[in-house]
Short mmCIF file of C-alpha atoms in Angstrom, two decimals:
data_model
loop_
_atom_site.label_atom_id
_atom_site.label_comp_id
_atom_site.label_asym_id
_atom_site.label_seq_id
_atom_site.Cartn_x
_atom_site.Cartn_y
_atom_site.Cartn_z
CA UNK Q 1 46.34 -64.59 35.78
CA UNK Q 2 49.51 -63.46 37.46
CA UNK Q 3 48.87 -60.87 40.37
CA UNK Q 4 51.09 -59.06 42.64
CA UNK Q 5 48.77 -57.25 45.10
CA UNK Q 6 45.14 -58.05 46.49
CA UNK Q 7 42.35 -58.12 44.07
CA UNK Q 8 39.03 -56.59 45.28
CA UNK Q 9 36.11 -55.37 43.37
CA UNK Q 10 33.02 -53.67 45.73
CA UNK Q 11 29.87 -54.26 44.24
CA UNK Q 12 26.22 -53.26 45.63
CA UNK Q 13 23.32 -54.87 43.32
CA UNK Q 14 19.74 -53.67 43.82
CA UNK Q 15 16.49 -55.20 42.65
CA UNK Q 16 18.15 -56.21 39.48
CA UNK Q 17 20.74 -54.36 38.28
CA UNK Q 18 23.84 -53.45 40.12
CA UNK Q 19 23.75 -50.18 41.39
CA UNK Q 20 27.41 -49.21 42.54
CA UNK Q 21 30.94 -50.70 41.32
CA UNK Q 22 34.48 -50.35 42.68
CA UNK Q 23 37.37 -51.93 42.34
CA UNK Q 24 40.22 -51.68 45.06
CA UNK Q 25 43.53 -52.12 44.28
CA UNK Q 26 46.51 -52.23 46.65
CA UNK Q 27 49.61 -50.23 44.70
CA UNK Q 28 50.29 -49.19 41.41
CA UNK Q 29 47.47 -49.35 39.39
CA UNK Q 30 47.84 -51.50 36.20
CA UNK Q 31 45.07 -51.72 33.82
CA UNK Q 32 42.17 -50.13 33.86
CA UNK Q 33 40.40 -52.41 31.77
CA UNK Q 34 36.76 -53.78 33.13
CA UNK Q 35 37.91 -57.33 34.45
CA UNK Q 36 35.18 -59.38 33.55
CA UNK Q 37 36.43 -62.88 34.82
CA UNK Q 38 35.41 -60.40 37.94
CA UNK Q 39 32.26 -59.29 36.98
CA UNK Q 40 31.40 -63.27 35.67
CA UNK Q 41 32.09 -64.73 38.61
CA UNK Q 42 30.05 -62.42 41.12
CA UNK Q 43 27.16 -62.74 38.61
CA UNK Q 44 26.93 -66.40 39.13
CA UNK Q 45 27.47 -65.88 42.90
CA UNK Q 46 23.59 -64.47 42.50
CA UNK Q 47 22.19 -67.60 43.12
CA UNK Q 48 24.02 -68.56 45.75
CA UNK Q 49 23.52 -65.49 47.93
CA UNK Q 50 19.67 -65.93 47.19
CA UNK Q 51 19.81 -69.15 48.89
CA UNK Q 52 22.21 -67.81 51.91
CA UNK Q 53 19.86 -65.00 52.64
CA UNK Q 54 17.08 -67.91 53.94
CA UNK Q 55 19.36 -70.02 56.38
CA UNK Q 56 20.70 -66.66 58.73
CA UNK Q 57 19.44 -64.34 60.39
CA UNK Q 58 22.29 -61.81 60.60
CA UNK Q 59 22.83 -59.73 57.34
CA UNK Q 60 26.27 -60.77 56.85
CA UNK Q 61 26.42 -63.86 54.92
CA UNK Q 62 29.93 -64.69 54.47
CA UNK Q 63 31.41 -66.67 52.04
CA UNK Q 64 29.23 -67.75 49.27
CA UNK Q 65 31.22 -68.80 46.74
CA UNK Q 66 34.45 -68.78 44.93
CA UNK Q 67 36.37 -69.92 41.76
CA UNK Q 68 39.65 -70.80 42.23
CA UNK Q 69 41.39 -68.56 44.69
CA UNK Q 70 39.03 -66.00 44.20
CA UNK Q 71 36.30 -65.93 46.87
CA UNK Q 72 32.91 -64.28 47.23
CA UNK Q 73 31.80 -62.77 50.73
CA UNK Q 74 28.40 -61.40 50.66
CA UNK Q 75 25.42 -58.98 53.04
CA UNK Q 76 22.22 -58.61 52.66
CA UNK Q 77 20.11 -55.77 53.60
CA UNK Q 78 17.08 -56.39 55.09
CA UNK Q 79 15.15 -54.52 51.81
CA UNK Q 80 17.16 -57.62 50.07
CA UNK Q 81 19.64 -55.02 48.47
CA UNK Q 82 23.63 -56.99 48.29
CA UNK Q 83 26.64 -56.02 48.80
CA UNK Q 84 29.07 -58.41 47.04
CA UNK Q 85 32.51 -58.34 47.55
CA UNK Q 86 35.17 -60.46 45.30
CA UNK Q 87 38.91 -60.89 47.66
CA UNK Q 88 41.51 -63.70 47.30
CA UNK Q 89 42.72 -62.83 50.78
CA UNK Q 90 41.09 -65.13 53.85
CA UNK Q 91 40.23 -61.65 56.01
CA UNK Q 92 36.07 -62.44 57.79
CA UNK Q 93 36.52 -59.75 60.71
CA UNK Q 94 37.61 -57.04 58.10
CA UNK Q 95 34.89 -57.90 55.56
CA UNK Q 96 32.31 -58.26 58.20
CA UNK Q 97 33.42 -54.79 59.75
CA UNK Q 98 33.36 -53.36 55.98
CA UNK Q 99 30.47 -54.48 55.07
CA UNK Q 100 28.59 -53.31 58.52
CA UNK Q 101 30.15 -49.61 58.16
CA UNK Q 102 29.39 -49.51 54.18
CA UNK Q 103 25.77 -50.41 55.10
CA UNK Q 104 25.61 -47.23 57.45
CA UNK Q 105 26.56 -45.23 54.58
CA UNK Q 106 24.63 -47.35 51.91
CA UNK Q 107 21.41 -46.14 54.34
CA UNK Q 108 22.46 -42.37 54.23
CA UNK Q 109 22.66 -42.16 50.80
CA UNK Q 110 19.24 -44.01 51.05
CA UNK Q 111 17.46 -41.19 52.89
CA UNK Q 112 18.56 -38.27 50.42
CA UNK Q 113 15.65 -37.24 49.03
CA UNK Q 114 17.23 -36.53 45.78
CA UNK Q 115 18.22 -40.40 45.47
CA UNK Q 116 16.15 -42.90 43.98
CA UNK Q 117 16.57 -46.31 45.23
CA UNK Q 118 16.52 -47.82 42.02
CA UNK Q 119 19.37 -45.58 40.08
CA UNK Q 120 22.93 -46.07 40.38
CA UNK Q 121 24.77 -43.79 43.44
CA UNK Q 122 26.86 -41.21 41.59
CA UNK Q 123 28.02 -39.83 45.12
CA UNK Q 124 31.57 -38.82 45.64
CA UNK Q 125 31.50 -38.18 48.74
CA UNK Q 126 30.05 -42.38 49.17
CA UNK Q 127 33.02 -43.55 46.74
CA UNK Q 128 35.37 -41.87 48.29
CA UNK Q 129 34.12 -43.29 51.59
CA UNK Q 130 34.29 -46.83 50.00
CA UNK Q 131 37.57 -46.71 49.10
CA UNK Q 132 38.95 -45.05 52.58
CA UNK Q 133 36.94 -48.25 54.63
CA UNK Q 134 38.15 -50.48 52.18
CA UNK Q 135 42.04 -48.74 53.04
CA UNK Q 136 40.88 -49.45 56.70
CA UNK Q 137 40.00 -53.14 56.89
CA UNK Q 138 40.79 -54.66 53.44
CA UNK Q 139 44.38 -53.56 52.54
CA UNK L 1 11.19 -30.93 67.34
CA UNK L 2 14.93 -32.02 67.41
CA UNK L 3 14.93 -35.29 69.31
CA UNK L 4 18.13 -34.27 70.93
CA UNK L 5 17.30 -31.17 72.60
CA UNK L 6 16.49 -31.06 76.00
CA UNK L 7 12.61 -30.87 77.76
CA UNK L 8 10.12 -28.58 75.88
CA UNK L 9 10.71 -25.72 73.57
CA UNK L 10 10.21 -23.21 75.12
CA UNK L 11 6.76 -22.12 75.05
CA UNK L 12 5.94 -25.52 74.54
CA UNK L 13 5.48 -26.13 71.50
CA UNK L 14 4.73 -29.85 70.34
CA UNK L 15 7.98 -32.09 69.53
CA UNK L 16 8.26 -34.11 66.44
CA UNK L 17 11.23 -36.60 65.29
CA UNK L 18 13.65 -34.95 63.93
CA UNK L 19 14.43 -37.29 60.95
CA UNK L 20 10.61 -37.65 60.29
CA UNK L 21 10.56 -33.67 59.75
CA UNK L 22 13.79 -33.91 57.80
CA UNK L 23 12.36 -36.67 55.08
CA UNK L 24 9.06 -34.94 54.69
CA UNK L 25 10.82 -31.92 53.74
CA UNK L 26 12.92 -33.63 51.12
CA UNK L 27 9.99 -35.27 49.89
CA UNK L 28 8.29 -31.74 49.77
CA UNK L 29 11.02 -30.32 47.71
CA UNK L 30 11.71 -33.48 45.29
CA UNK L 31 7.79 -33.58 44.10
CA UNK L 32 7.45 -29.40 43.76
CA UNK L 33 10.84 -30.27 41.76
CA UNK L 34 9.05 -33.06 39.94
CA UNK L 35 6.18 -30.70 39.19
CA UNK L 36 8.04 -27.63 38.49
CA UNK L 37 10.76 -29.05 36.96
CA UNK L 38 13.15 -25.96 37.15
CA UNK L 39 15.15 -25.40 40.90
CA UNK L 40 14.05 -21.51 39.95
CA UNK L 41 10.94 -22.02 40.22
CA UNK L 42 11.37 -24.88 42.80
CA UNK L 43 13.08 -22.00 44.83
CA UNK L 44 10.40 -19.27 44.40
CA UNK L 45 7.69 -21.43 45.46
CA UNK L 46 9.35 -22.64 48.62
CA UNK L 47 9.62 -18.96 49.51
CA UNK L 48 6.17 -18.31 49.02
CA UNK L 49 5.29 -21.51 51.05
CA UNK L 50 7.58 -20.41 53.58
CA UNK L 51 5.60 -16.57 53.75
CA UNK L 52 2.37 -18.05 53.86
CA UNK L 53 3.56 -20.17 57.02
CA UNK L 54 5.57 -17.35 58.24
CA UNK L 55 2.21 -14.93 58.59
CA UNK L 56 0.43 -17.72 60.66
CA UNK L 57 3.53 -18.81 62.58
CA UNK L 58 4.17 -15.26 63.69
CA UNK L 59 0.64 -15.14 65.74
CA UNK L 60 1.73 -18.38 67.52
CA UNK L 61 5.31 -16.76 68.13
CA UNK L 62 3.79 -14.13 69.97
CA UNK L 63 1.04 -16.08 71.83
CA UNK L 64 3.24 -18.34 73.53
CA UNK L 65 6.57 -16.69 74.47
CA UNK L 66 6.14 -12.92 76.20
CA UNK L 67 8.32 -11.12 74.04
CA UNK L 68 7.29 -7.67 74.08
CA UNK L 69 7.06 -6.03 71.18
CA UNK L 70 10.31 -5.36 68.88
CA UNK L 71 11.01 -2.08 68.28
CA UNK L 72 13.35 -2.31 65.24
CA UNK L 73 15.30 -4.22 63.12
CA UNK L 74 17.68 -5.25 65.38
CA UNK L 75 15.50 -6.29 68.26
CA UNK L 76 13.27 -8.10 65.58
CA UNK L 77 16.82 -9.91 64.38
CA UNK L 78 18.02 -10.90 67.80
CA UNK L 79 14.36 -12.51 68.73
CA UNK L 80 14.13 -14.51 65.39
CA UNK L 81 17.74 -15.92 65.82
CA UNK L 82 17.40 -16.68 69.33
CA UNK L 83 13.94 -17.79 70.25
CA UNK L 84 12.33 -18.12 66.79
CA UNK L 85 14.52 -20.96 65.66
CA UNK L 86 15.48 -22.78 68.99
CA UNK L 87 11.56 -22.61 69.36
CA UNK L 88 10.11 -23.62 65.83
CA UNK L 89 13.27 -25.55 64.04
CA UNK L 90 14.86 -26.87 67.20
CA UNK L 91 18.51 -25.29 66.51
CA UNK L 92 20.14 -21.75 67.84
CA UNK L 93 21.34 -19.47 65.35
CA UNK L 94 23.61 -16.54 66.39
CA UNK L 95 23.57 -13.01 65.37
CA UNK L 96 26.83 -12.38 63.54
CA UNK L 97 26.73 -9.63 62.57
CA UNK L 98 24.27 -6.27 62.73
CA UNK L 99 23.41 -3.12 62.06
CA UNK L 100 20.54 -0.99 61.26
CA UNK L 101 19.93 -2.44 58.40
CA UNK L 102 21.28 -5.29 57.67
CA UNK L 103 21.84 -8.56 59.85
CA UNK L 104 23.70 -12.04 59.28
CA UNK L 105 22.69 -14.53 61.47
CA UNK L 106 24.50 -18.32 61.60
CA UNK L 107 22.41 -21.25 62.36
CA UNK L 108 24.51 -24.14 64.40
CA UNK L 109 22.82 -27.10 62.82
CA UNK L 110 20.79 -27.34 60.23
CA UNK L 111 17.98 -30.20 60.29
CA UNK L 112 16.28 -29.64 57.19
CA UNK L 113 19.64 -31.03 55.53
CA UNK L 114 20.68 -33.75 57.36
CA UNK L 115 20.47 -36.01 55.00
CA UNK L 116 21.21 -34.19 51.24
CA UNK L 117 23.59 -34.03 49.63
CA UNK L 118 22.78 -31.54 46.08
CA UNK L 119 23.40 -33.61 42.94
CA UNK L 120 25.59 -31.05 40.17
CA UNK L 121 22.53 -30.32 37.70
CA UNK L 122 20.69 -29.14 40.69
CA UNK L 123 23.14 -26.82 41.75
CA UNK L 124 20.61 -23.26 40.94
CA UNK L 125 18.37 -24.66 44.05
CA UNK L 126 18.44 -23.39 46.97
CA UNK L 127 17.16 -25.99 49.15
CA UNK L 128 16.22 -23.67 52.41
CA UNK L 129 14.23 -20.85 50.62
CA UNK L 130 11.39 -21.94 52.83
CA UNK L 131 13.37 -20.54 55.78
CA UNK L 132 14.28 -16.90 54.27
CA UNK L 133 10.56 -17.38 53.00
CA UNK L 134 9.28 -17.78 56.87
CA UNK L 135 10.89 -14.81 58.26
CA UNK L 136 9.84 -12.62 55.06
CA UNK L 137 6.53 -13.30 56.34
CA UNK L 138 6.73 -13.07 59.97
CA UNK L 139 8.35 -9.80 60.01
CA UNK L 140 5.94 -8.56 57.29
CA UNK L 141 3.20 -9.44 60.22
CA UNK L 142 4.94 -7.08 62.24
CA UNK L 143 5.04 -4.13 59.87
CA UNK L 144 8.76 -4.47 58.91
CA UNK L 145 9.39 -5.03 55.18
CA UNK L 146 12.40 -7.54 54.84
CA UNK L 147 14.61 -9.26 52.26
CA UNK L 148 16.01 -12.68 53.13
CA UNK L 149 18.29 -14.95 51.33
CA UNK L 150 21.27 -17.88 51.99
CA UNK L 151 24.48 -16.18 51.67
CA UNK L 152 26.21 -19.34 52.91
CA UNK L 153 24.64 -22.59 52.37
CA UNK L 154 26.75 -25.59 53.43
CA UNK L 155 25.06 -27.93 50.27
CA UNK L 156 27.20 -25.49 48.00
CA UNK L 157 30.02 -26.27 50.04
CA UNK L 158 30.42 -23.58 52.19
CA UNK L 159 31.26 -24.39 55.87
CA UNK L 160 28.02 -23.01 57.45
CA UNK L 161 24.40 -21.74 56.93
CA UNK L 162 24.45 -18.43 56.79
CA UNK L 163 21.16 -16.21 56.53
CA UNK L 164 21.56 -12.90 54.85
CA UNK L 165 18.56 -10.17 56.37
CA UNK L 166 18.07 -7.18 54.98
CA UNK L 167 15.65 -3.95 55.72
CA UNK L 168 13.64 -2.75 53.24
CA UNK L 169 11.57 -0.03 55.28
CA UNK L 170 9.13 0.14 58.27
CA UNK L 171 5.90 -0.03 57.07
CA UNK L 172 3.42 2.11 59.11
CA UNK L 173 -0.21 0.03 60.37
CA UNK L 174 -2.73 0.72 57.45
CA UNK L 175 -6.29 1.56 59.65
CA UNK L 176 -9.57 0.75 57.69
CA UNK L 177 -10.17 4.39 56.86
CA UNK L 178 -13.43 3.35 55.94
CA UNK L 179 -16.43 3.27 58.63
CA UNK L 180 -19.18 1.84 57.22
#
């Protein structure tokens, strides 16, 4: 798969289902197409992270897995709610700092009481907040 | 109330935490919403809450500051947005602007939205109608007849919360005529 920029994709999974997606592209954009290689290999980072979340104390878990040059960084909430990020750039202060900041705004969302915990976060304002942290320590 | 303010309300009322007073309001709204199922009727029933609390609160107003008594609309205005709400919501609203009549009054902070943010199909609610619902029922304690509503509400994306007062007439003591 030839790329020319850094591959991301954000994703937050909840009880069982995931319950936000983002992908973050540096430059142009060029397809907009779901990339499922993506979406395959943070599914079968599940099992991993399950077994990460028992040997730490601290919610960050780091790298979990990867496939190929495509690696899997991971944080856990303390409700068990994971934030999964996919990156084929070596960056742990920037994901750690990302992942800290997203879970402040993960808990706002959290305490609106027109939110259920459960149902995916339509927010724009949270998206948009996403993408600007991901700007700030990612890119 | 607000855990950031300073020492006692004045007049002392008892302090709660802030977010704690926050959550249980969204919870109050989301289940009348759940039960009601329209944000009309979600928003006349929060006013009517907010008048039945607003002819009990009044009594404890007036207990435990020594406000003297308001004269008119203007004095009753200026006491609401200066002691009413630093005393019972923890914030300061200021009195914008005011005349005989009418009075617009801008709250600095609002607590009861810290949190929300008003999804698109609930757009028709209008989440503080407990407050215009409290001073309805205050002032209608005092023998002034009032409308309230939000003229600026910063859910719908305005930039602050704005309170829109507005006399409807003095109405004079009724005596129990009656003497038996």
């Amino acid at each position: 798969m030839p790329r020319d920029s850094t591959t991301l994709t954000f994703v937050i999974v909840g009880e069982e289902t995931p319950i936000y997606e983002c992908e973050i592209k540096a430059g142009a954009k060029r397809e907009e197409t779901v990339n499922y290689l993506h979406e395959f290999v943070l599914h079968a980072s599940l099992d991993n992270i399950d077994e990460a979340i028992w040997t730490t104390q601290s919610c960050y878990l780091k790298q979990v897995d990867r496939y190929y040059d495509l690696t899997v960084s991971a944080y856990a909430t303390s409700s068990l709610v994971k934030f999964l990020l996919l990156h084929d750039s070596k960056n742990d202060d920037g994901i750690r700092n990302f992942f800290h900041d997203i879970h402040e705004y993960y808990i706002k969302i959290m305490l609106n009481p027109f939110h259920t915990p459960t149902t995916k976060i339509k927010s724009k304002p949270f998206d948009e907040k996403v993408k600007l942290l991901a700007q700030k320590y990612l890119l | 109330m607000s855990s950031k303010a300073k020492g006692a309300s004045p007049g002392g009322g008892d302090r709660i935490n802030s977010e704690l007073f926050t959550l249980t309001y969204g919870a109050l709204v989301r289940h009348l919403l759940l039960d009601l199922e329209s944000p009309e009727e979600v928003n006349k029933q929060l006013d009517k809450m907010g008048q039945n609390i607003g002819i009990r609160l009044v009594d404890d107003f007036l207990a435990k500051t020594n406000t003297g008594r308001c004269r008119n609309f203007r004095e009753a205005a200026k006491t609401i947005a200066e002691t009413g709400f630093r005393m019972f919501l923890g914030c300061s609203a200021k009195v914008t602007q005011i005349d005989d009549k009418e009075c617009k009054m801008v709250l600095s902070e609002n607590p009861l939205t810290d949190f929300v943010e008003l999804p698109e199909k609930l757009q028709p609610l209008s989440y503080c109608s407990l407050l215009c619902g409290v001073i309805r029922g205050a002032l209608e304690q005092i023998s002034m007849k009032v409308e309230c509503e939000i003229s600026k509400d910063p859910l719908k994306g305005d930039e602050r919360f704005e309170l829109h007062m507005r006399l409807v007439e003095y109405v004079n003591e009724e005596y129990p005529f009656k003497d038996d």
